[in-house]
PDB file of C-alpha atoms in Angstrom:
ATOM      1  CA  UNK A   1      13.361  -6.221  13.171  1.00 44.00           C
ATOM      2  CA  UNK A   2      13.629  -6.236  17.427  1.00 44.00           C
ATOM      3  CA  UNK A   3      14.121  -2.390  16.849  1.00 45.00           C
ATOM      4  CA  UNK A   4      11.288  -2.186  14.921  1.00 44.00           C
ATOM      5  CA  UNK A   5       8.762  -4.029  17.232  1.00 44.00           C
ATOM      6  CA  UNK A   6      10.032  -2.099  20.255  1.00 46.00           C
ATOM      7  CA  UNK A   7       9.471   0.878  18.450  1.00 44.00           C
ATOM      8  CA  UNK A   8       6.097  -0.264  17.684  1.00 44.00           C
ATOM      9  CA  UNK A   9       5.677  -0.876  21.072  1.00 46.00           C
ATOM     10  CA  UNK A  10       6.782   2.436  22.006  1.00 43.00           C
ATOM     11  CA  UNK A  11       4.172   4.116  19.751  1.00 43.00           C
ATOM     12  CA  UNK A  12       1.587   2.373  21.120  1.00 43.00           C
ATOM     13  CA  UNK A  13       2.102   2.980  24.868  1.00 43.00           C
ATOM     14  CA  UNK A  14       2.623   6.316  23.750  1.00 42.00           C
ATOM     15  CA  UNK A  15      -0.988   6.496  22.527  1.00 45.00           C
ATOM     16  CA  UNK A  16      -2.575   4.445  25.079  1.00 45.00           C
ATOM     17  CA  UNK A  17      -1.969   1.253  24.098  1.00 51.00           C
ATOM     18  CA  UNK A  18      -5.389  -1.305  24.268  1.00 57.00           C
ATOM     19  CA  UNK A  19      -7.404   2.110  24.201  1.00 75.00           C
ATOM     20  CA  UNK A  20      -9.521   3.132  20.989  1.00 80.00           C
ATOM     21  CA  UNK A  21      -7.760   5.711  18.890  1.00 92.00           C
ATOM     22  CA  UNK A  22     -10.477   8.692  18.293  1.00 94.00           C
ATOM     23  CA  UNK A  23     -11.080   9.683  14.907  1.00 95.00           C
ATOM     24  CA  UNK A  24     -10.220  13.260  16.073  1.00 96.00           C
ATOM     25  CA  UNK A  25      -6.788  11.998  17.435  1.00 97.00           C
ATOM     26  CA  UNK A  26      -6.196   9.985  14.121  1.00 97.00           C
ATOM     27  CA  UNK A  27      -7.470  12.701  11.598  1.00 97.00           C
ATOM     28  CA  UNK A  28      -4.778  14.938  13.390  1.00 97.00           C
ATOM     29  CA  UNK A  29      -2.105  12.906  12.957  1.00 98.00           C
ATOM     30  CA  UNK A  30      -2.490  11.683   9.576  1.00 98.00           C
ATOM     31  CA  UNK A  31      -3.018  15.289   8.622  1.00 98.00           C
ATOM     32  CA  UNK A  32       0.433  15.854  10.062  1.00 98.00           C
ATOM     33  CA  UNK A  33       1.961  12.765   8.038  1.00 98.00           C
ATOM     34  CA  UNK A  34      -0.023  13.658   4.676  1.00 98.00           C
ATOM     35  CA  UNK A  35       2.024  16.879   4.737  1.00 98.00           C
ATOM     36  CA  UNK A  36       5.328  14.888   5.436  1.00 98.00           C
ATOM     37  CA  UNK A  37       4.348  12.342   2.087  1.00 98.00           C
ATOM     38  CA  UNK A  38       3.577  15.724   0.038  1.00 98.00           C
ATOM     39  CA  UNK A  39       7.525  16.705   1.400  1.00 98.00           C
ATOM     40  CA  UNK A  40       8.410  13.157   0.168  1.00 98.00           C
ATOM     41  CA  UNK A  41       6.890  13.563  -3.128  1.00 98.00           C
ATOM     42  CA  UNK A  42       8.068  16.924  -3.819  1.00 98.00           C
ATOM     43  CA  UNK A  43      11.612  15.119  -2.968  1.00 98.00           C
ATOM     44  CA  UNK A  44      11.733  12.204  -5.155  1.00 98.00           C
ATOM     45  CA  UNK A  45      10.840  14.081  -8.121  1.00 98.00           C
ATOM     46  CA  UNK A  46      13.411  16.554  -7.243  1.00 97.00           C
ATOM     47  CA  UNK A  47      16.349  14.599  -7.066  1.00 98.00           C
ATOM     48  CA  UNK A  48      14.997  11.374  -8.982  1.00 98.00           C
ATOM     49  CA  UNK A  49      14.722   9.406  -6.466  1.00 98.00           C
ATOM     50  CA  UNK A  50      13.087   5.555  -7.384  1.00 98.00           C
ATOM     51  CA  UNK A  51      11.099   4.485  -4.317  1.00 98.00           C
ATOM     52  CA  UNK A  52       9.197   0.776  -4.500  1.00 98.00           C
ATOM     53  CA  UNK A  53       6.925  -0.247  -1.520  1.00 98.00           C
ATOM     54  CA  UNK A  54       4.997  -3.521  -0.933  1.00 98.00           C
ATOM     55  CA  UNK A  55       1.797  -4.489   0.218  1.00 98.00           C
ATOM     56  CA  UNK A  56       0.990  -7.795   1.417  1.00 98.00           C
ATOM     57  CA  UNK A  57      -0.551  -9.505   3.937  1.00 97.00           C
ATOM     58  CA  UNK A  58      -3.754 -11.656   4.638  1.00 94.00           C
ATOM     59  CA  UNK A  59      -7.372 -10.885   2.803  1.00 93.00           C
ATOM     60  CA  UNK A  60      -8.872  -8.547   5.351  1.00 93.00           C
ATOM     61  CA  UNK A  61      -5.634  -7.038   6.821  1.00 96.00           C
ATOM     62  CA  UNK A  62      -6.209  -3.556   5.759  1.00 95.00           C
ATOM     63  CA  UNK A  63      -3.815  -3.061   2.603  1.00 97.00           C
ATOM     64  CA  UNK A  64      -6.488  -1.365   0.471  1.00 95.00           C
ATOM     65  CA  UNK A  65      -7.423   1.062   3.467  1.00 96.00           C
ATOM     66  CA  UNK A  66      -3.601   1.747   4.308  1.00 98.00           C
ATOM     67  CA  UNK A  67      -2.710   2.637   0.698  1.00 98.00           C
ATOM     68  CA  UNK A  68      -5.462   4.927   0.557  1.00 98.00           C
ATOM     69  CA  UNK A  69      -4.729   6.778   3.253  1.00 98.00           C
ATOM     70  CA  UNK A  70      -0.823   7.239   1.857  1.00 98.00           C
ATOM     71  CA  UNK A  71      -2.497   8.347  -1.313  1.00 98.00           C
ATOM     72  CA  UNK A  72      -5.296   9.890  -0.984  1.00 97.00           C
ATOM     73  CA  UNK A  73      -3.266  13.431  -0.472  1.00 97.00           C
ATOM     74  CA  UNK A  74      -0.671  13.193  -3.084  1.00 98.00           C
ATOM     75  CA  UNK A  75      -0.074  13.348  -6.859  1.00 98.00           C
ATOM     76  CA  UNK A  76      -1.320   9.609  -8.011  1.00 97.00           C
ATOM     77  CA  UNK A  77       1.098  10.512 -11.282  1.00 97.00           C
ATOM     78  CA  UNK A  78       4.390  10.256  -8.432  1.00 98.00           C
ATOM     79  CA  UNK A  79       2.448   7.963  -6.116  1.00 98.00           C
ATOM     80  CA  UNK A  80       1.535   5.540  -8.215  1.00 98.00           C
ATOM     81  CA  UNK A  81      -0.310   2.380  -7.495  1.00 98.00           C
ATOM     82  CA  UNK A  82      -0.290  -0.748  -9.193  1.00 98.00           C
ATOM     83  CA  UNK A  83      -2.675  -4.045  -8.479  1.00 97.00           C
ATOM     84  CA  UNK A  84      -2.189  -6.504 -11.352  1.00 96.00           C
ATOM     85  CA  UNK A  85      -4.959  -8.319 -12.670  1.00 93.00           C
ATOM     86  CA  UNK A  86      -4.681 -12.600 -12.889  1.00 91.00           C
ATOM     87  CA  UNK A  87      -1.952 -13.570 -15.524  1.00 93.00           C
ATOM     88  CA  UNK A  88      -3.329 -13.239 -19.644  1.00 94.00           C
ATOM     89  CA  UNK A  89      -2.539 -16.550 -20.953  1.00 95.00           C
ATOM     90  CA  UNK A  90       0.705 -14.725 -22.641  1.00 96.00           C
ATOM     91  CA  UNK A  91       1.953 -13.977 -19.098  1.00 95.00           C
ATOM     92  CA  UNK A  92       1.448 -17.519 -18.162  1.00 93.00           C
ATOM     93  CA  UNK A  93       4.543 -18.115 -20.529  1.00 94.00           C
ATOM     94  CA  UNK A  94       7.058 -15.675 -19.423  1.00 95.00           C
ATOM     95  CA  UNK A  95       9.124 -15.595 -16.571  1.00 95.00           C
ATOM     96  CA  UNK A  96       7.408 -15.141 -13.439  1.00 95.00           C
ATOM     97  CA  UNK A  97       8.842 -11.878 -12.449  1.00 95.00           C
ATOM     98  CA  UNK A  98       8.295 -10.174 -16.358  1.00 96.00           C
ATOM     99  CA  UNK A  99       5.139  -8.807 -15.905  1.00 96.00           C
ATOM    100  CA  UNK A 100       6.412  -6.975 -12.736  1.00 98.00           C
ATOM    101  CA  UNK A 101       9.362  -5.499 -13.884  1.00 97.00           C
ATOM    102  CA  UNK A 102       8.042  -2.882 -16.184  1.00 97.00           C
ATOM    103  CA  UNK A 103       5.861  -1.448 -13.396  1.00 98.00           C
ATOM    104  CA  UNK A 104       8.834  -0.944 -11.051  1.00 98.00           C
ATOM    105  CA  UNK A 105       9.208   2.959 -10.719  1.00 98.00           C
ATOM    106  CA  UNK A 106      11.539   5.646 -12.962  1.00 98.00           C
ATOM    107  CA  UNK A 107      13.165   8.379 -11.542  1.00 98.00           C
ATOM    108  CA  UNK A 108      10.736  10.457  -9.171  1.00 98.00           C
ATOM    109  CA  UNK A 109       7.988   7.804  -8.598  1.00 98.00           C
ATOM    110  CA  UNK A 110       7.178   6.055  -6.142  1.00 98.00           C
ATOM    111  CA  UNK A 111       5.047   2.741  -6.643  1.00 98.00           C
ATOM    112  CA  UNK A 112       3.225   1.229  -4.743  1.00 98.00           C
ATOM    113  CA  UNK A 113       2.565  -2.609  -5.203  1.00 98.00           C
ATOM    114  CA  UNK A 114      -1.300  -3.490  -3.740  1.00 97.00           C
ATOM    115  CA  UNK A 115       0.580  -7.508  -3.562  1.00 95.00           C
ATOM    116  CA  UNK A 116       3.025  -7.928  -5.815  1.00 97.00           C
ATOM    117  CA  UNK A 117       5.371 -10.990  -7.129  1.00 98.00           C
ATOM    118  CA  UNK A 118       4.972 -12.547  -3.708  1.00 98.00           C
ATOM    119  CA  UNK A 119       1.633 -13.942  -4.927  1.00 96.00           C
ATOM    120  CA  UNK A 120       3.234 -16.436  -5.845  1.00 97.00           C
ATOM    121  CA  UNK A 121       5.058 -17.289  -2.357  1.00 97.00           C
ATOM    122  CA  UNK A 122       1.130 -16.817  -0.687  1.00 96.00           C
ATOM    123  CA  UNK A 123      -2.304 -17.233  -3.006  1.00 94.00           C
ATOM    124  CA  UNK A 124      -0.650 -18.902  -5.191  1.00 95.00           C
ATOM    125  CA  UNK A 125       1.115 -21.412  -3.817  1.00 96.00           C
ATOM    126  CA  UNK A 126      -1.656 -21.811  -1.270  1.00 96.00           C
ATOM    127  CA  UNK A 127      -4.579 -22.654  -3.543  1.00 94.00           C
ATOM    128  CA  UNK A 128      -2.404 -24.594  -5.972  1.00 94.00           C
ATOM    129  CA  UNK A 129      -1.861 -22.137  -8.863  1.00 94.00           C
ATOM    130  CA  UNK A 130       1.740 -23.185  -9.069  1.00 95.00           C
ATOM    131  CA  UNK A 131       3.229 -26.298  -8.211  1.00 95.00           C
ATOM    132  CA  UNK A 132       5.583 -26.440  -4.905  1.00 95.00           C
ATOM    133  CA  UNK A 133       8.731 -26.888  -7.283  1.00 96.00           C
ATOM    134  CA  UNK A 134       7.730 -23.506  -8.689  1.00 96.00           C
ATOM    135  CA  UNK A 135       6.953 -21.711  -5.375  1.00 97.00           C
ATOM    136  CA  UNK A 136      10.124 -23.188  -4.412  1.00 97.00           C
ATOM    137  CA  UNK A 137      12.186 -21.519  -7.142  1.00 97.00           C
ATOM    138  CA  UNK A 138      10.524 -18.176  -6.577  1.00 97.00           C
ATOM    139  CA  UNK A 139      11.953 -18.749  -2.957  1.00 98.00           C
ATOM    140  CA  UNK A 140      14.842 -19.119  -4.289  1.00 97.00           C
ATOM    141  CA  UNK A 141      15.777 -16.376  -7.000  1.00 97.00           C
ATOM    142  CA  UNK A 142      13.348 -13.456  -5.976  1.00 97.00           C
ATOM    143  CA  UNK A 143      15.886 -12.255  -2.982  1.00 98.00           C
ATOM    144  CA  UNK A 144      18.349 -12.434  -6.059  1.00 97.00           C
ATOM    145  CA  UNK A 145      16.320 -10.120  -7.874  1.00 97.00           C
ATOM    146  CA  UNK A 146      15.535  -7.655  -5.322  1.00 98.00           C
ATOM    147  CA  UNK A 147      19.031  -7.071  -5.085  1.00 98.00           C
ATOM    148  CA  UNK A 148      19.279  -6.305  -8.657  1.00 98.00           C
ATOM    149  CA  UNK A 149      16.540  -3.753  -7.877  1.00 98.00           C
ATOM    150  CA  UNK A 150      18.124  -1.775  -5.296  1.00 98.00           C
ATOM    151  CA  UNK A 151      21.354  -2.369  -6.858  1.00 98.00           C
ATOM    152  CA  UNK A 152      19.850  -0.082  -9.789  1.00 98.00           C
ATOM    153  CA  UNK A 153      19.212   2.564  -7.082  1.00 98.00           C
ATOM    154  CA  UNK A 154      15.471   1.824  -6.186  1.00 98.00           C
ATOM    155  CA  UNK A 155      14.487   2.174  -2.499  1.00 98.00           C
ATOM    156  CA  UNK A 156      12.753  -1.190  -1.691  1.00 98.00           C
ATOM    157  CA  UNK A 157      10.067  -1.441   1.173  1.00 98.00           C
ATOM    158  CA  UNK A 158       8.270  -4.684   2.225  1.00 98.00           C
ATOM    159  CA  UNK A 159       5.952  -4.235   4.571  1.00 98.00           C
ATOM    160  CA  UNK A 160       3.187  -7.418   5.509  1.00 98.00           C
ATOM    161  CA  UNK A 161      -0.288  -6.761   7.431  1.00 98.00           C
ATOM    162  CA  UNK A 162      -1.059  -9.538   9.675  1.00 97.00           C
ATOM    163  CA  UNK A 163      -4.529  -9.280  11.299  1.00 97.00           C
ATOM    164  CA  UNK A 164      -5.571 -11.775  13.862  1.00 96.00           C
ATOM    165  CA  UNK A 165      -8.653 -15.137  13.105  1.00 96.00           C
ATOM    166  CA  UNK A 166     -11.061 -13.499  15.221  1.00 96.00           C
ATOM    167  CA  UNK A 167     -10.671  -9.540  13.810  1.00 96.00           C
ATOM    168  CA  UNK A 168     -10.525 -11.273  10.089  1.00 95.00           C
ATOM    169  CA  UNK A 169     -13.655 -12.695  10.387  1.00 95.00           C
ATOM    170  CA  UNK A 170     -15.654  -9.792  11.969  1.00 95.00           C
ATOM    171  CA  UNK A 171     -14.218  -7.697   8.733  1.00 93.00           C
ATOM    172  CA  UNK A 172     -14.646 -10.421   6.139  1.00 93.00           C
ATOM    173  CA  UNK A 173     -18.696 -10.778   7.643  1.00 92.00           C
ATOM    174  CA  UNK A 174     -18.636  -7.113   7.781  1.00 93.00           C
ATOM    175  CA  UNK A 175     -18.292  -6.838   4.018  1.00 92.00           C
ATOM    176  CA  UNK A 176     -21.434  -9.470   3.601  1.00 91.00           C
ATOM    177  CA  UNK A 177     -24.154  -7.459   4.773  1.00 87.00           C
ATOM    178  CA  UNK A 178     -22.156  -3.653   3.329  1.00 93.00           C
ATOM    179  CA  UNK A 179     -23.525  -2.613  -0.087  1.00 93.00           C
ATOM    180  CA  UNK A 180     -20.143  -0.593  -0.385  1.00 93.00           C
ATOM    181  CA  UNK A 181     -17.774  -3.404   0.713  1.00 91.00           C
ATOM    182  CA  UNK A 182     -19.328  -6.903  -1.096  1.00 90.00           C
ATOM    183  CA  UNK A 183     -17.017  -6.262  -3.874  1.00 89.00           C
ATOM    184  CA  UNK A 184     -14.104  -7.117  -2.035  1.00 87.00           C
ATOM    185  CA  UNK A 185     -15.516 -10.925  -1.060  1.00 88.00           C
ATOM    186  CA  UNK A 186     -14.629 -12.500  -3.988  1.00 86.00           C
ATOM    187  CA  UNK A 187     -14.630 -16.236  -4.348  1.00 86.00           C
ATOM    188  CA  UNK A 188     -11.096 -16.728  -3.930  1.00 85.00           C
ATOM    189  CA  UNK A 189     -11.369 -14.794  -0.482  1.00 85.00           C
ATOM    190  CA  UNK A 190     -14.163 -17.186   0.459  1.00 87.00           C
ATOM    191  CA  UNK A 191     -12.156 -20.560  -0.774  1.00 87.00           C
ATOM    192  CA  UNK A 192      -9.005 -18.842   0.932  1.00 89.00           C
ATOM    193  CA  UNK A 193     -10.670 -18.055   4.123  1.00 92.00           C
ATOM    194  CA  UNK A 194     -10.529 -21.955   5.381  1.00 93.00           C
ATOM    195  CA  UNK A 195      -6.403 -22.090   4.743  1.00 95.00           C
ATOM    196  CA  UNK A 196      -5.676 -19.898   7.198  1.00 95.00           C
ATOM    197  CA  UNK A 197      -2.826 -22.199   8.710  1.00 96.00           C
ATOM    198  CA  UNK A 198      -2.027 -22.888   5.433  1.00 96.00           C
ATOM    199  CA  UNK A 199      -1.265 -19.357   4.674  1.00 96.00           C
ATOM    200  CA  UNK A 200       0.348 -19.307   8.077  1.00 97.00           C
ATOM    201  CA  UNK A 201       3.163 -21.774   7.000  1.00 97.00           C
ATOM    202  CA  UNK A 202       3.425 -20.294   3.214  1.00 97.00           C
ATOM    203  CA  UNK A 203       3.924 -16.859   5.179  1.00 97.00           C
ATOM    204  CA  UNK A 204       6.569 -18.056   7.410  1.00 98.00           C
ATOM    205  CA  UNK A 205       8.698 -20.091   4.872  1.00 98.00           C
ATOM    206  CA  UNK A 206       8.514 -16.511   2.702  1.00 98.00           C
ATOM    207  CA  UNK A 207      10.012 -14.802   5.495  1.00 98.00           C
ATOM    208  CA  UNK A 208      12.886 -17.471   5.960  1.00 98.00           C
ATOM    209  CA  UNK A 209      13.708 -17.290   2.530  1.00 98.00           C
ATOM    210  CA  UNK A 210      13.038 -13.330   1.560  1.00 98.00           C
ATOM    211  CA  UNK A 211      13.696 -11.533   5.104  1.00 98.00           C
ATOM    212  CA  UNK A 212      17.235 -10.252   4.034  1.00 97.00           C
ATOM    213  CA  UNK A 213      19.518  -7.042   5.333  1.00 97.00           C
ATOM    214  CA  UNK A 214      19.307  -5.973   2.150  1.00 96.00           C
ATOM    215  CA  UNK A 215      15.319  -6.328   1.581  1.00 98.00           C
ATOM    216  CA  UNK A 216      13.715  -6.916   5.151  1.00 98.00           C
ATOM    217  CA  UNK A 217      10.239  -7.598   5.749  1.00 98.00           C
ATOM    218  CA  UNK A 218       8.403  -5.003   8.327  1.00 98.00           C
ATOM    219  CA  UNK A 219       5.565  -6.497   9.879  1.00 98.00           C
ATOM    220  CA  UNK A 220       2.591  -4.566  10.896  1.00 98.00           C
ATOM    221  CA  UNK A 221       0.197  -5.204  13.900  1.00 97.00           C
ATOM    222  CA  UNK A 222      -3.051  -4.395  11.747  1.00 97.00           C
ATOM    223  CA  UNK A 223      -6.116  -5.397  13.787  1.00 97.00           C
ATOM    224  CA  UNK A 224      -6.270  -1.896  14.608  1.00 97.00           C
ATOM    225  CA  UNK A 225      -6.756  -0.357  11.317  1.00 96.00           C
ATOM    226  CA  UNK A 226      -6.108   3.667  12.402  1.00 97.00           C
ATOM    227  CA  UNK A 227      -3.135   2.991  14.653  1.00 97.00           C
ATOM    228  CA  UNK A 228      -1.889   0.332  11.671  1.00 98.00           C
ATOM    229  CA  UNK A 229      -1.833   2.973   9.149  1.00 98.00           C
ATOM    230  CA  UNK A 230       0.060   5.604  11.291  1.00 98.00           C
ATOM    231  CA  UNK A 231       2.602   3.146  12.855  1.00 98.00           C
ATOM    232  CA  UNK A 232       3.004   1.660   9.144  1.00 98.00           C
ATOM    233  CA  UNK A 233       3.191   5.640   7.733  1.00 98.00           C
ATOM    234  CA  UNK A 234       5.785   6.647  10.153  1.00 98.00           C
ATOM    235  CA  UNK A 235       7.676   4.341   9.508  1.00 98.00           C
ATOM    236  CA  UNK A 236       7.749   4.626   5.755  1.00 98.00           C
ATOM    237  CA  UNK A 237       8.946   8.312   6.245  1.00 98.00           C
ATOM    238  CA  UNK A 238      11.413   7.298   8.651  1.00 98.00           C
ATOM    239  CA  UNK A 239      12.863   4.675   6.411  1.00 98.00           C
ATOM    240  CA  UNK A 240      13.538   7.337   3.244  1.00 98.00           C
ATOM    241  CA  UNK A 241      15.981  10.061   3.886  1.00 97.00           C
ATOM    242  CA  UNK A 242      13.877  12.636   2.050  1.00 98.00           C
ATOM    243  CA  UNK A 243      14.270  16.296   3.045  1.00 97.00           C
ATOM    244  CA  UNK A 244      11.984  19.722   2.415  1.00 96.00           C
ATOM    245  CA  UNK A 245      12.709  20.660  -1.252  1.00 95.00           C
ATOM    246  CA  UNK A 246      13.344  24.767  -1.209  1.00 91.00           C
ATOM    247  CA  UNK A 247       9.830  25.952  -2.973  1.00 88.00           C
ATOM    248  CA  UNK A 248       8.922  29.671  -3.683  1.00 89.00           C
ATOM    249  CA  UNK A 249       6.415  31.273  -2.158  1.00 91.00           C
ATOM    250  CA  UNK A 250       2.991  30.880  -4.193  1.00 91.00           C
ATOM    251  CA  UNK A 251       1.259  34.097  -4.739  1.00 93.00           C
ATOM    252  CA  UNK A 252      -2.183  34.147  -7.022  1.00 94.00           C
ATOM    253  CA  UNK A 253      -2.010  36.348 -10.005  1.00 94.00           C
ATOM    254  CA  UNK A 254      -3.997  39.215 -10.996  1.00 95.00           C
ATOM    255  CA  UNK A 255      -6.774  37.926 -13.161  1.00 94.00           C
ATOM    256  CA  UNK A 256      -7.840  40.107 -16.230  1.00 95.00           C
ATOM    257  CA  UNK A 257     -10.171  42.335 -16.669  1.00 94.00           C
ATOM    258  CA  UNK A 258     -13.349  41.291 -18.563  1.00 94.00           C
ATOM    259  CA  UNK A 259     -12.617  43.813 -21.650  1.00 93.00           C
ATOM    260  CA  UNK A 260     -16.039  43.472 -22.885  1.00 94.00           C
ATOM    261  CA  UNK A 261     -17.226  39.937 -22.431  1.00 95.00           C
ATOM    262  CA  UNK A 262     -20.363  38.938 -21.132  1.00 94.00           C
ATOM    263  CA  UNK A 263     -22.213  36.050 -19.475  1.00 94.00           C
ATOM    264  CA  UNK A 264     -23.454  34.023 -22.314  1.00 95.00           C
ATOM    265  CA  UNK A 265     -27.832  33.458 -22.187  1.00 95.00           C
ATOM    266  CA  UNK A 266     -27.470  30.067 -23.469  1.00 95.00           C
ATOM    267  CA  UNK A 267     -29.112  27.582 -21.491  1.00 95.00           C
ATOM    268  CA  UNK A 268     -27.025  25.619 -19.351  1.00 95.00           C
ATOM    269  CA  UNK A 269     -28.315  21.802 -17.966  1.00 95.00           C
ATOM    270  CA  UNK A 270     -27.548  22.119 -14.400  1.00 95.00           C
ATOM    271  CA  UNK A 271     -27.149  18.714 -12.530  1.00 97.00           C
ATOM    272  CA  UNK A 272     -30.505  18.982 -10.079  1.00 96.00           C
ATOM    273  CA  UNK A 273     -29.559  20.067  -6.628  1.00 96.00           C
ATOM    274  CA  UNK A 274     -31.150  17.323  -4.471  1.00 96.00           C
ATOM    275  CA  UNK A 275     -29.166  17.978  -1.535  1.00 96.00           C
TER     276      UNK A 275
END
């Protein structure tokens, strides 16, 4: 992980580190990475490949706006996203990982956990859904079970936001007063927002116990969201050794000739053009 932070670093200074990124000089650079995740997908579904990235990190970090910008140029039936609802009262029963497990991608997907079984190492354990004996076990077994996952042949990414107090509470205000954000305040963000030392110690004992060779934890710097998601994208490429799948070159065909048919007269309801 000292590789990774000094390549981080390197990034940065590289960009101006301290200095705004414009949305010019980020639109042109995730435009260039969007084409490399299109050369990913095209990849994995040619050779099978099983690729399984994580998303966590604290409420405000930026996970929902990072995961859109991986997906918002790319087939959502390879890159597919999945953000589990709370447990049914069946789940309740079953083991913890169960309702996880059938999500976890086939050959040529790629899925893309928005938090995953580590709610119980964080939320969970923080706001006393689970008991610390249970947290404890999770601890325990899950770095058991990821290697059962990449033993199968699935590519395993971890990657955890971490914003800083100040910038978490300038976003969490900012969704307050925004029409188009108060839907991700919930209550649990509000009761959660108070812990934050408390979340600080769950995260840290989930790194001791989970931060393996085999499935390491990449921490992202995310309290600048446009450099986060490039630093965090780039990184995701570089970890995957995906390679341009030999395509043919498209060419439109001729379209046919009308042989007779005409516009219909029927009466069609247009949607009003307002704008």
């Amino acid at each position: 992980m000292k590789e990774d932070k000094k390549e981080d670093k390197n990034i940065s200074e590289s960009k101006g580190a301290g200095g705004r990124l414009s949305r010019k000089e980020y639109d042109k650079e995730l435009a260039r990475l969007h084409v490399e995740l299109v050369k990913l997908q095209e990849w994995a579904v040619h050779t099978g490949a099983k690729i399984c990235i994580v998303f966590e990190g604290r409420d405000g970090a930026g996970k929902g706006g990072t995961i859109k910008a991986i997906t918002e140029r790319v087939s959502p039936r390879v890159f597919r996203v999945v953000a589990l609802p709370a447990p049914t009262d069946r789940e309740k029963t079953q083991m913890y990982l169960q309702r996880y497990l059938p999500h976890l991608p086939a050959a040529g997907e790629i899925t893309i956990f928005d938090r995953s079984w580590y709610n119980r190492a964080g939320v969970e354990r923080v706001m006393g859904f689970c008991t610390d004996e249970q947290a404890q076990a999770f601890l325990k077994s899950v770095p058991l079970v990821e290697e059962a996952i990449i033993h199968s042949g699935v590519i395993l990414l971890k990657y955890w936001l971490e914003v800083g107090e100040d910038e978490q509470t300038r976003r969490l205000e900012d969704r307050i007063d925004d029409g188009r954000k108060i839907w991700k305040l919930s209550p649990m963000d509000l009761r959660s927002y108070s812990r934050w030392y408390d979340y600080s110690r769950a995260r840290d004992e989930m790194f001791e116990a989970t931060d393996t060779e085999r499935a390491p934890w990449y921490v992202v710097r995310s309290d600048d969201k446009r450099r986060a998601r490039l630093n965090l994208i780039t990184h995701l490429l570089k970890s995957i050794p995906y390679k341009s799948v030999p395509r043919e070159k498209v060419k439109l065909p001729k379209r046919q000739k009308p042989e007779g048919y005409r516009e219909s007269t029927r009466p069609l309801r247009y949607v009003p053009e307002r704008f």
